[in-house]
Coordinates of C-alpha atoms in Angstrom, one line a residue:
M61 CA 143.6 57.1 206.4
A62 CA 145.4 55.2 209.2
N63 CA 145.5 51.5 208.6
L64 CA 145.1 49.6 211.8
A65 CA 146.2 46.0 211.6
C66 CA 145.3 43.5 214.3
R67 CA 146.6 40.0 214.3
V68 CA 145.4 37.5 216.9
Q69 CA 147.6 34.5 217.5
N70 CA 145.4 32.7 220.1
P71 CA 141.7 32.0 220.2
P72 CA 139.4 34.7 221.8
C73 CA 139.3 34.5 225.5
S74 CA 136.3 32.7 226.9
T75 CA 136.5 34.6 230.3
P76 CA 136.6 38.4 230.5
Q77 CA 139.9 39.9 231.2
T78 CA 140.8 43.2 232.7
P79 CA 140.9 45.7 229.8
K80 CA 144.3 47.2 229.1
P81 CA 144.4 50.9 228.6
H82 CA 144.9 51.8 225.0
P83 CA 144.9 55.3 223.5
H84 CA 142.6 54.4 220.6
I85 CA 141.0 51.0 221.6
P86 CA 139.5 50.8 225.1
Y87 CA 139.7 46.9 225.1
P88 CA 142.5 44.5 223.9
C89 CA 142.4 43.1 220.5
S90 CA 142.3 39.6 221.8
Y91 CA 138.5 39.8 221.8
F92 CA 138.4 39.8 218.0
T93 CA 137.8 36.5 216.2
P94 CA 141.1 35.2 214.8
T95 CA 141.5 35.7 211.1
K96 CA 144.1 36.2 208.5
T97 CA 142.3 39.1 207.1
Q98 CA 143.4 42.7 207.4
L99 CA 140.9 45.4 208.0
N100 CA 141.6 49.0 206.9
F101 CA 139.6 51.4 209.1
R102 CA 138.6 55.0 208.6
S103 CA 136.7 55.6 211.9
F104 CA 136.5 53.6 215.1
K105 CA 134.7 54.6 218.2
G106 CA 135.1 51.6 220.5
L107 CA 134.0 48.2 221.7
N108 CA 130.8 47.5 223.5
R109 CA 129.8 44.5 225.5
R110 CA 126.6 42.7 224.9
G111 CA 126.2 39.8 227.2
K112 CA 129.3 37.6 226.8
R113 CA 130.1 39.1 223.4
W114 CA 132.2 42.1 222.4
V115 CA 131.1 44.1 219.3
V116 CA 132.6 46.9 217.3
A117 CA 130.6 50.1 217.5
E118 CA 130.3 52.5 214.6
L119 CA 133.0 50.8 212.4
R120 CA 133.2 51.6 208.7
V121 CA 135.3 49.0 206.8
D122 CA 136.6 50.5 203.5
E123 CA 138.6 47.5 202.3
I124 CA 139.1 44.0 203.2
E125 CA 142.4 42.5 202.0
Q126 CA 143.9 39.1 202.6
R127 CA 147.2 39.3 204.2
P128 CA 149.5 36.7 202.7
G129 CA 151.8 34.8 205.0
S130 CA 150.0 35.3 208.2
S131 CA 151.0 32.8 210.8
E132 CA 148.7 30.5 212.8
D133 CA 148.5 30.5 216.5
D134 CA 151.8 29.6 218.0
G135 CA 150.4 29.2 221.5
S136 CA 152.3 32.2 222.9
G137 CA 149.2 34.3 223.5
E138 CA 151.0 37.3 221.9
I139 CA 148.9 39.9 220.4
E140 CA 150.1 42.4 217.8
E141 CA 148.4 45.7 217.2
G142 CA 149.6 48.8 215.4
F143 CA 149.7 50.8 212.2
D144 CA 150.5 48.9 209.0
L145 CA 153.5 50.7 207.3
E146 CA 152.3 49.5 203.9
W147 CA 155.7 47.9 202.8
P148 CA 156.7 47.7 200.0
P149 CA 155.6 51.2 199.1
W150 CA 154.4 50.2 195.6
R151 CA 152.1 47.5 197.2
N152 CA 148.9 49.5 196.7
L153 CA 149.7 51.0 193.4
P154 CA 147.2 50.4 190.6
K155 CA 148.0 47.3 188.5
R156 CA 148.6 49.3 185.4
Y157 CA 151.4 51.3 187.1
K158 CA 153.1 48.1 188.3
L159 CA 152.9 46.7 184.7
I160 CA 154.4 49.9 183.2
G161 CA 157.2 50.0 185.8
V162 CA 158.3 46.4 185.2
T163 CA 158.1 46.8 181.5
S164 CA 160.3 49.9 181.7
L165 CA 162.9 47.9 183.6
A166 CA 162.9 45.3 180.8
F167 CA 163.6 48.1 178.3
V168 CA 166.5 49.3 180.5
I169 CA 168.1 45.7 180.2
C170 CA 167.2 45.7 176.6
N171 CA 169.4 48.6 175.7
M172 CA 172.1 47.6 178.0
D173 CA 172.4 44.4 175.9
K174 CA 172.2 46.5 172.7
V175 CA 174.9 49.1 173.5
N176 CA 177.4 46.7 175.1
L177 CA 178.6 45.7 171.7
S178 CA 179.2 49.3 170.7
I179 CA 181.8 49.4 173.5
A180 CA 183.2 46.0 173.3
I181 CA 183.6 46.3 169.4
I182 CA 186.7 48.4 170.0
P183 CA 188.8 45.7 171.9
M184 CA 187.2 43.0 169.8
S185 CA 188.2 44.6 166.6
H186 CA 191.8 44.9 167.9
Q187 CA 191.9 41.3 169.0
F188 CA 190.4 39.8 165.8
G189 CA 191.8 42.3 163.3
W190 CA 188.5 43.7 162.0
N191 CA 188.3 46.8 159.9
S192 CA 185.4 49.3 160.0
S193 CA 183.4 47.5 157.4
V194 CA 183.5 44.1 159.3
A195 CA 182.8 46.0 162.6
G196 CA 179.8 47.6 160.9
L197 CA 178.6 44.1 159.7
V198 CA 178.9 42.6 163.1
Q199 CA 176.9 45.5 164.7
S200 CA 174.3 45.6 162.0
S201 CA 173.5 41.8 162.4
F202 CA 171.5 42.6 165.5
F203 CA 169.0 44.5 163.3
W204 CA 168.5 41.6 161.0
G205 CA 166.8 39.7 163.9
Y206 CA 165.2 43.0 165.1
A207 CA 163.5 43.5 161.7
L208 CA 162.4 39.9 161.3
S209 CA 160.7 39.7 164.7
Q210 CA 158.6 43.0 164.5
L211 CA 155.5 41.7 162.8
P212 CA 155.5 38.4 164.5
G213 CA 155.9 40.2 167.8
G214 CA 152.9 42.4 167.1
W215 CA 150.8 39.5 166.0
L216 CA 151.7 37.4 169.0
A217 CA 151.1 40.3 171.4
K218 CA 147.6 40.7 170.0
I219 CA 146.7 37.0 170.3
F220 CA 148.4 36.1 173.6
G221 CA 148.8 39.6 175.3
G222 CA 152.0 41.6 175.8
R223 CA 153.1 40.1 179.1
P224 CA 154.1 36.5 177.9
V225 CA 155.6 37.9 174.7
L226 CA 157.6 40.3 176.5
A227 CA 158.9 37.7 179.1
I228 CA 159.9 35.2 176.4
G229 CA 161.7 38.0 174.4
V230 CA 163.7 38.9 177.5
L231 CA 164.7 35.3 178.0
I232 CA 165.8 34.8 174.4
W233 CA 167.9 38.0 174.1
S234 CA 169.5 37.3 177.5
F235 CA 170.7 33.9 176.7
A236 CA 171.9 35.0 173.2
T237 CA 173.9 37.8 174.8
A238 CA 175.6 35.4 177.2
L239 CA 176.4 33.2 174.2
I240 CA 178.5 35.8 172.3
P241 CA 181.9 35.3 174.0
L242 CA 181.7 31.6 173.2
V243 CA 181.2 32.2 169.5
A244 CA 183.1 35.4 169.0
G245 CA 185.9 33.6 167.2
N246 CA 183.6 32.3 164.4
M247 CA 182.0 35.1 162.3
S248 CA 178.9 33.0 161.4
G249 CA 178.3 32.1 165.1
L250 CA 178.8 35.7 166.2
V251 CA 176.4 37.0 163.6
F252 CA 173.8 34.3 164.5
S253 CA 174.0 35.2 168.2
R254 CA 173.4 38.8 167.5
I255 CA 170.5 38.0 165.2
L256 CA 169.0 36.1 168.2
V257 CA 169.5 39.2 170.4
G258 CA 167.7 41.2 167.8
I259 CA 164.8 38.7 167.6
G260 CA 164.3 38.8 171.4
E261 CA 164.5 42.5 171.6
G262 CA 162.4 43.0 168.5
V263 CA 159.2 41.7 170.1
S264 CA 159.5 43.9 173.1
P265 CA 158.2 47.2 171.6
S266 CA 155.0 45.5 170.3
A267 CA 154.5 43.8 173.6
A268 CA 154.8 47.1 175.5
T269 CA 152.5 48.8 173.1
D270 CA 149.9 46.2 173.6
L271 CA 150.1 46.7 177.4
I272 CA 149.9 50.5 177.1
A273 CA 147.0 50.5 174.6
R274 CA 145.0 48.1 176.8
T275 CA 145.7 49.6 180.2
I276 CA 146.5 53.3 179.9
P277 CA 143.8 56.0 179.1
L278 CA 144.5 58.7 176.6
E279 CA 145.3 61.4 179.1
E280 CA 148.1 59.3 180.7
R281 CA 149.4 57.8 177.5
S282 CA 152.2 60.2 176.6
R283 CA 153.7 59.7 180.1
A284 CA 153.2 55.9 180.0
V285 CA 154.9 55.6 176.6
S286 CA 157.7 58.0 177.7
F287 CA 158.3 56.1 180.9
V288 CA 158.4 52.7 179.2
F289 CA 160.5 53.6 176.1
G290 CA 162.5 56.0 178.3
G291 CA 163.9 52.9 179.8
L292 CA 166.0 52.6 176.6
S293 CA 167.7 55.9 177.4
V294 CA 168.4 54.7 181.0
G295 CA 169.6 51.3 179.6
S296 CA 172.0 53.2 177.2
V297 CA 173.3 55.3 180.0
M298 CA 173.9 52.3 182.4
G299 CA 175.4 50.1 179.6
L300 CA 177.8 52.8 178.5
I301 CA 178.9 53.5 182.1
L302 CA 179.2 50.0 183.3
A303 CA 180.7 48.4 180.3
P304 CA 184.2 50.1 180.2
P305 CA 185.2 49.3 183.8
I306 CA 183.9 45.8 183.4
I307 CA 185.8 45.3 180.2
R308 CA 189.0 46.9 181.7
S309 CA 188.8 44.8 184.9
L310 CA 187.5 41.4 183.7
G311 CA 187.9 41.5 179.9
W312 CA 185.4 42.2 177.1
E313 CA 183.8 38.7 177.4
S314 CA 182.6 39.4 180.9
V315 CA 180.3 42.3 179.9
F316 CA 178.1 39.9 177.9
Y317 CA 177.9 37.3 180.7
I318 CA 176.9 39.9 183.3
F319 CA 174.4 41.7 181.2
G320 CA 172.9 38.5 180.0
F321 CA 172.5 37.3 183.7
L322 CA 170.5 40.5 184.4
G323 CA 167.9 39.6 181.8
V324 CA 167.5 36.1 183.3
A325 CA 167.1 37.5 186.8
W326 CA 164.4 39.9 185.4
Y327 CA 162.6 37.0 183.9
L328 CA 162.5 35.0 187.1
A329 CA 161.4 38.0 189.2
F330 CA 158.7 38.8 186.6
Q331 CA 157.2 35.3 187.2
L332 CA 156.9 36.1 190.9
I333 CA 155.4 39.4 190.2
E334 CA 152.7 37.8 188.0
E335 CA 151.8 35.3 190.7
G336 CA 151.6 38.0 193.3
Q337 CA 149.3 40.2 191.3
A338 CA 146.5 37.6 190.9
T339 CA 144.6 39.0 193.8
L340 CA 144.7 42.6 192.6
A341 CA 141.5 44.3 191.8
P342 CA 140.7 44.5 188.0
I343 CA 141.4 47.8 186.4
S344 CA 138.4 50.0 185.7
R345 CA 136.9 49.5 182.3
S346 CA 136.0 53.1 182.0
S347 CA 139.6 54.3 182.0
S348 CA 141.1 51.9 179.6
L349 CA 140.7 48.7 177.6
D350 CA 140.1 45.6 179.6
L351 CA 143.3 43.6 180.2
E352 CA 141.7 40.2 180.6
P353 CA 143.0 36.9 179.1
R354 CA 141.4 36.7 175.7
N355 CA 141.4 32.9 175.7
D356 CA 140.7 30.2 178.2
S357 CA 143.6 28.0 177.1
W358 CA 146.7 27.9 174.9
S359 CA 145.0 25.5 172.5
S360 CA 142.2 28.0 171.8
S361 CA 144.9 30.7 171.5
L362 CA 146.7 28.7 168.9
D363 CA 143.4 28.2 167.1
E364 CA 143.0 32.0 167.0
L365 CA 146.6 32.4 165.9
R366 CA 146.1 30.2 162.9
G367 CA 143.2 32.3 161.7
S368 CA 144.2 35.7 162.8
L369 CA 146.2 36.7 159.7
Q370 CA 142.9 36.8 157.8
D371 CA 141.4 38.9 160.5
V372 CA 144.0 41.7 160.3
P373 CA 142.9 44.5 158.0
W374 CA 146.2 44.7 156.1
K375 CA 144.8 46.5 153.1
A376 CA 143.0 49.1 155.3
F377 CA 146.4 49.7 157.0
F378 CA 148.2 50.5 153.8
R379 CA 145.4 52.6 152.4
S380 CA 145.8 55.0 155.2
E381 CA 148.0 58.1 154.8
A382 CA 148.5 58.3 158.5
V383 CA 150.1 54.8 158.5
W384 CA 152.4 55.6 155.7
A385 CA 153.4 58.8 157.5
M386 CA 154.2 56.7 160.6
I387 CA 156.2 54.2 158.5
Y388 CA 158.4 56.8 156.8
A389 CA 158.8 58.8 160.1
H390 CA 159.9 55.6 161.9
F391 CA 162.5 54.8 159.2
C392 CA 163.9 58.4 159.3
G393 CA 164.2 58.6 163.0
S394 CA 165.7 55.1 163.3
W395 CA 168.4 56.0 160.7
G396 CA 169.7 58.8 163.0
H397 CA 169.2 56.8 166.2
F398 CA 170.7 53.5 165.2
T399 CA 173.7 54.8 163.4
C400 CA 174.6 57.1 166.2
L401 CA 174.0 54.5 168.8
S402 CA 176.4 52.2 167.0
W403 CA 179.0 54.6 165.9
L404 CA 179.2 57.5 168.4
P405 CA 181.7 55.8 170.7
T406 CA 184.0 55.1 167.8
Y407 CA 183.6 58.6 166.5
F408 CA 184.5 60.1 169.9
S409 CA 187.4 57.7 170.2
E410 CA 188.9 58.3 166.7
E411 CA 187.7 61.8 165.7
L412 CA 188.0 63.5 169.2
D413 CA 191.1 61.3 170.2
L414 CA 189.5 59.9 173.4
N415 CA 190.4 56.5 175.0
L416 CA 187.9 53.8 175.5
T417 CA 186.7 55.0 178.9
E418 CA 186.4 58.7 177.9
A419 CA 184.6 57.8 174.7
A420 CA 182.1 55.7 176.7
W421 CA 181.5 58.5 179.2
V422 CA 181.0 61.2 176.5
S423 CA 178.7 58.7 174.7
V424 CA 176.5 58.6 177.9
L425 CA 175.6 62.2 177.6
P426 CA 173.0 62.0 174.8
P427 CA 170.9 59.2 176.4
L428 CA 171.3 60.8 179.8
A429 CA 170.1 64.1 178.6
S430 CA 167.3 62.2 176.8
I431 CA 165.9 61.0 180.2
F432 CA 165.2 64.6 181.2
V433 CA 163.9 65.6 177.8
T434 CA 161.6 62.7 177.8
N435 CA 159.9 63.6 181.0
I436 CA 159.5 67.2 179.8
A437 CA 158.0 66.2 176.5
A438 CA 155.6 63.8 178.0
Q439 CA 154.3 66.3 180.6
L440 CA 154.0 68.9 177.8
A441 CA 152.1 66.7 175.5
D442 CA 149.7 65.4 178.2
N443 CA 149.0 68.8 179.5
L444 CA 148.3 70.2 176.0
I445 CA 145.9 67.3 175.3
S446 CA 144.2 67.7 178.6
G447 CA 143.9 71.4 178.0
G448 CA 142.0 70.7 174.8
V449 CA 144.6 71.0 172.1
D450 CA 144.0 68.6 169.2
T451 CA 145.9 65.4 169.7
T452 CA 147.2 65.4 166.0
T453 CA 148.6 68.9 166.7
V454 CA 150.4 67.8 169.7
R455 CA 151.9 64.8 168.0
K456 CA 153.0 66.8 165.0
L457 CA 154.6 69.4 167.2
C458 CA 156.6 66.9 169.2
Q459 CA 157.8 64.9 166.3
T460 CA 158.9 68.0 164.3
I461 CA 161.0 69.0 167.4
A462 CA 162.4 65.4 167.4
F463 CA 163.5 65.7 163.8
V464 CA 164.6 69.3 163.2
A465 CA 166.6 69.6 166.4
P466 CA 169.1 66.8 165.7
A467 CA 169.3 67.7 162.0
L468 CA 170.4 71.3 162.9
C469 CA 172.9 70.1 165.5
M470 CA 174.4 67.5 163.2
T471 CA 174.8 70.2 160.5
L472 CA 176.7 72.4 163.0
S473 CA 178.9 69.4 164.0
S474 CA 179.7 68.4 160.5
V475 CA 180.7 71.7 159.2
D476 CA 184.2 72.8 160.0
L477 CA 183.7 75.8 162.2
G478 CA 186.8 75.3 164.2
L479 CA 184.8 74.4 167.3
P480 CA 186.6 72.8 170.2
H481 CA 185.8 69.2 170.9
W482 CA 183.7 69.9 174.0
E483 CA 181.4 72.2 172.0
I484 CA 180.9 69.5 169.4
V485 CA 180.0 67.1 172.3
V486 CA 177.5 69.6 173.7
I487 CA 175.9 70.3 170.2
L488 CA 175.4 66.6 169.5
T489 CA 174.1 65.8 172.9
T490 CA 171.5 68.6 172.7
G491 CA 170.3 67.4 169.2
L492 CA 170.1 63.7 170.1
A493 CA 168.4 64.5 173.4
L494 CA 165.7 66.6 171.8
S495 CA 165.0 63.7 169.4
S496 CA 163.3 62.0 172.4
F497 CA 160.3 64.2 171.7
A498 CA 159.4 61.3 169.4
L499 CA 158.1 59.3 172.3
S500 CA 155.3 61.8 172.7
G501 CA 154.9 62.1 168.9
L502 CA 155.3 59.1 166.6
Y503 CA 155.4 56.4 169.3
C504 CA 152.0 57.5 170.7
T505 CA 150.3 57.6 167.4
H506 CA 149.9 53.9 167.0
Q507 CA 147.8 53.8 170.2
D508 CA 145.9 57.0 169.2
I509 CA 144.6 55.9 165.9
S510 CA 143.8 52.2 166.9
P511 CA 144.3 50.7 170.4
E512 CA 143.0 47.4 169.1
Y513 CA 145.7 47.1 166.4
A514 CA 148.4 49.2 168.1
S515 CA 150.8 46.3 168.5
I516 CA 150.5 45.2 164.9
L517 CA 150.9 48.8 163.6
L518 CA 154.0 49.2 165.7
G519 CA 155.3 45.9 164.3
I520 CA 154.8 47.3 160.8
T521 CA 156.5 50.6 161.4
N522 CA 159.2 49.0 163.5
T523 CA 160.0 46.6 160.8
V524 CA 160.6 49.3 158.4
G525 CA 162.4 51.2 161.2
A526 CA 164.8 48.4 161.7
V527 CA 166.1 48.6 158.1
P528 CA 168.4 51.6 158.9
G529 CA 170.0 49.4 161.6
I530 CA 170.8 46.8 158.8
V531 CA 171.7 49.1 155.9
G532 CA 172.6 52.3 157.8
V533 CA 175.1 50.9 160.4
A534 CA 176.9 48.7 157.7
L535 CA 176.8 51.6 155.2
T536 CA 178.2 54.0 157.6
G537 CA 181.3 51.6 158.1
Y538 CA 181.7 51.2 154.4
L539 CA 181.5 54.9 153.7
L540 CA 184.0 55.6 156.4
D541 CA 186.5 53.2 154.9
S542 CA 185.9 54.8 151.5
T543 CA 185.8 58.5 152.3
H544 CA 187.5 58.6 155.8
S545 CA 185.0 61.4 156.6
W546 CA 182.6 61.2 159.5
S547 CA 180.6 64.1 158.2
L548 CA 179.7 62.2 154.9
S549 CA 179.4 58.7 156.4
L550 CA 177.5 59.4 159.7
F551 CA 175.9 62.9 159.7
A552 CA 174.9 63.7 156.1
P553 CA 172.5 60.7 155.6
S554 CA 170.9 61.3 159.0
I555 CA 170.3 65.0 158.2
F556 CA 168.7 64.1 154.9
F557 CA 166.2 61.6 156.5
Y558 CA 165.4 64.0 159.4
L559 CA 164.4 66.8 157.1
T560 CA 162.4 64.6 154.7
G561 CA 160.7 62.9 157.5
T562 CA 159.6 66.2 158.9
A563 CA 158.0 67.2 155.7
V564 CA 156.1 63.9 155.4
W565 CA 155.0 63.9 158.9
L566 CA 153.6 67.5 158.8
T567 CA 151.8 66.7 155.6
Y568 CA 150.2 63.3 156.3
A569 CA 150.3 62.4 160.1
S570 CA 147.1 62.1 162.0
S571 CA 146.0 60.8 165.5
K572 CA 142.4 60.7 164.6
P573 CA 141.0 57.2 165.7
Q574 CA 140.4 54.9 162.7
S575 CA 138.3 51.7 162.8
F576 CA 140.3 49.8 160.1
A577 CA 137.3 47.6 159.5
N578 CA 138.3 44.6 157.5
T579 CA 136.3 44.8 154.3
D580 CA 138.7 42.7 152.2

């Protein structure tokens, strides 16, 4: 459809003028009544004169859209006519796609602020004289806040909606990230700042899950979840690529200032996007849950907040085998993910004898490969579901790949087979990339079984899933100091949890919708 936009900057002529030839319109646009409204046409035959009035003949108007920023008559008599280029290109995208895109960008910044310490910890350890145990304590402190904010994040997202919770979370973790260089010389202050980063980032998964559950239909859900949470992999790649040159050129402190500023900039831009979307048409109720404000005021929201704990069917959650399967699977997957995310740069630096920049570039490979695997897994899962394959079967298949593949690759890497370093890198990259199948497995199951309580369910499983970040990251450093073996400290525990997680998931997992009626 050609979009013909006519803007009149002067009043319509009171006396007839000689018509100007035009390939599509036989008479000039100056005879239209001035308006700030843009008309999008499908068919247009011409203008006819009836007395002193000019009328449009056989015109079908498909859409009337208010054009923001149209200027009033400047007296120049200038008339503009032509085809609207529809800029920016995402202007006419459905509202749910815009929300998903902006949420994914928040997750990019989220992991940039998460992985920056895994690179900066190397020069920080040299400057402050930290051993592996202390470095592990510093890195694990992030997950203390991350675990604490999971259930509150899901609870708040259900009451207030995912958008405000996500925005406030980004603001909290961004300011806390910028605070780190100022308190790095004091261990208590450093740990507290990382706890704040964890609190801010901890509410984001539940907020995103609330958005997805309320706006995305089942047949698009795997791709939506993968696109949003795939931003984590993009953030890891960008953080690991950008951090070393920034540290080398400006010092390790600068990486926290710069990455923190990005989050603040996202927050400010997000406020503008929210205002600009007020005139968008509402999303079809037939394709998803309604995304309308659930309260007329913050005071009524707070009233609901105070009584909402009694309304959540906690006992029904914990009587469900499917929920327990999600909890344990989340724990197992997080053990391998968080320990590798925190320690792989150090492993590549010490075990493979790489410098800071080389170790960072090699550490980029797993999340970079995950971006491609995520897209493949999402398309595969959605196509299987659209083709009639049972949703539970699809989720079990994807999660099994996400567990078995890294377990096998870590086993090959930990056994002394005399492999060259580059082969070990390829093996680990393959295994960790395939673990991204979890985004089309475990991470979709919360919305599958209960869109209404999806954010709270993710808060529950993510709380347990944050424990490996607290225990596993610190334990890896302790075991490394004790055994001086990367195989025993990093790989062996992950392999154990991957394999037991697979067994539990295949036995008890389900994507069958559950009502979780509160009968307590």
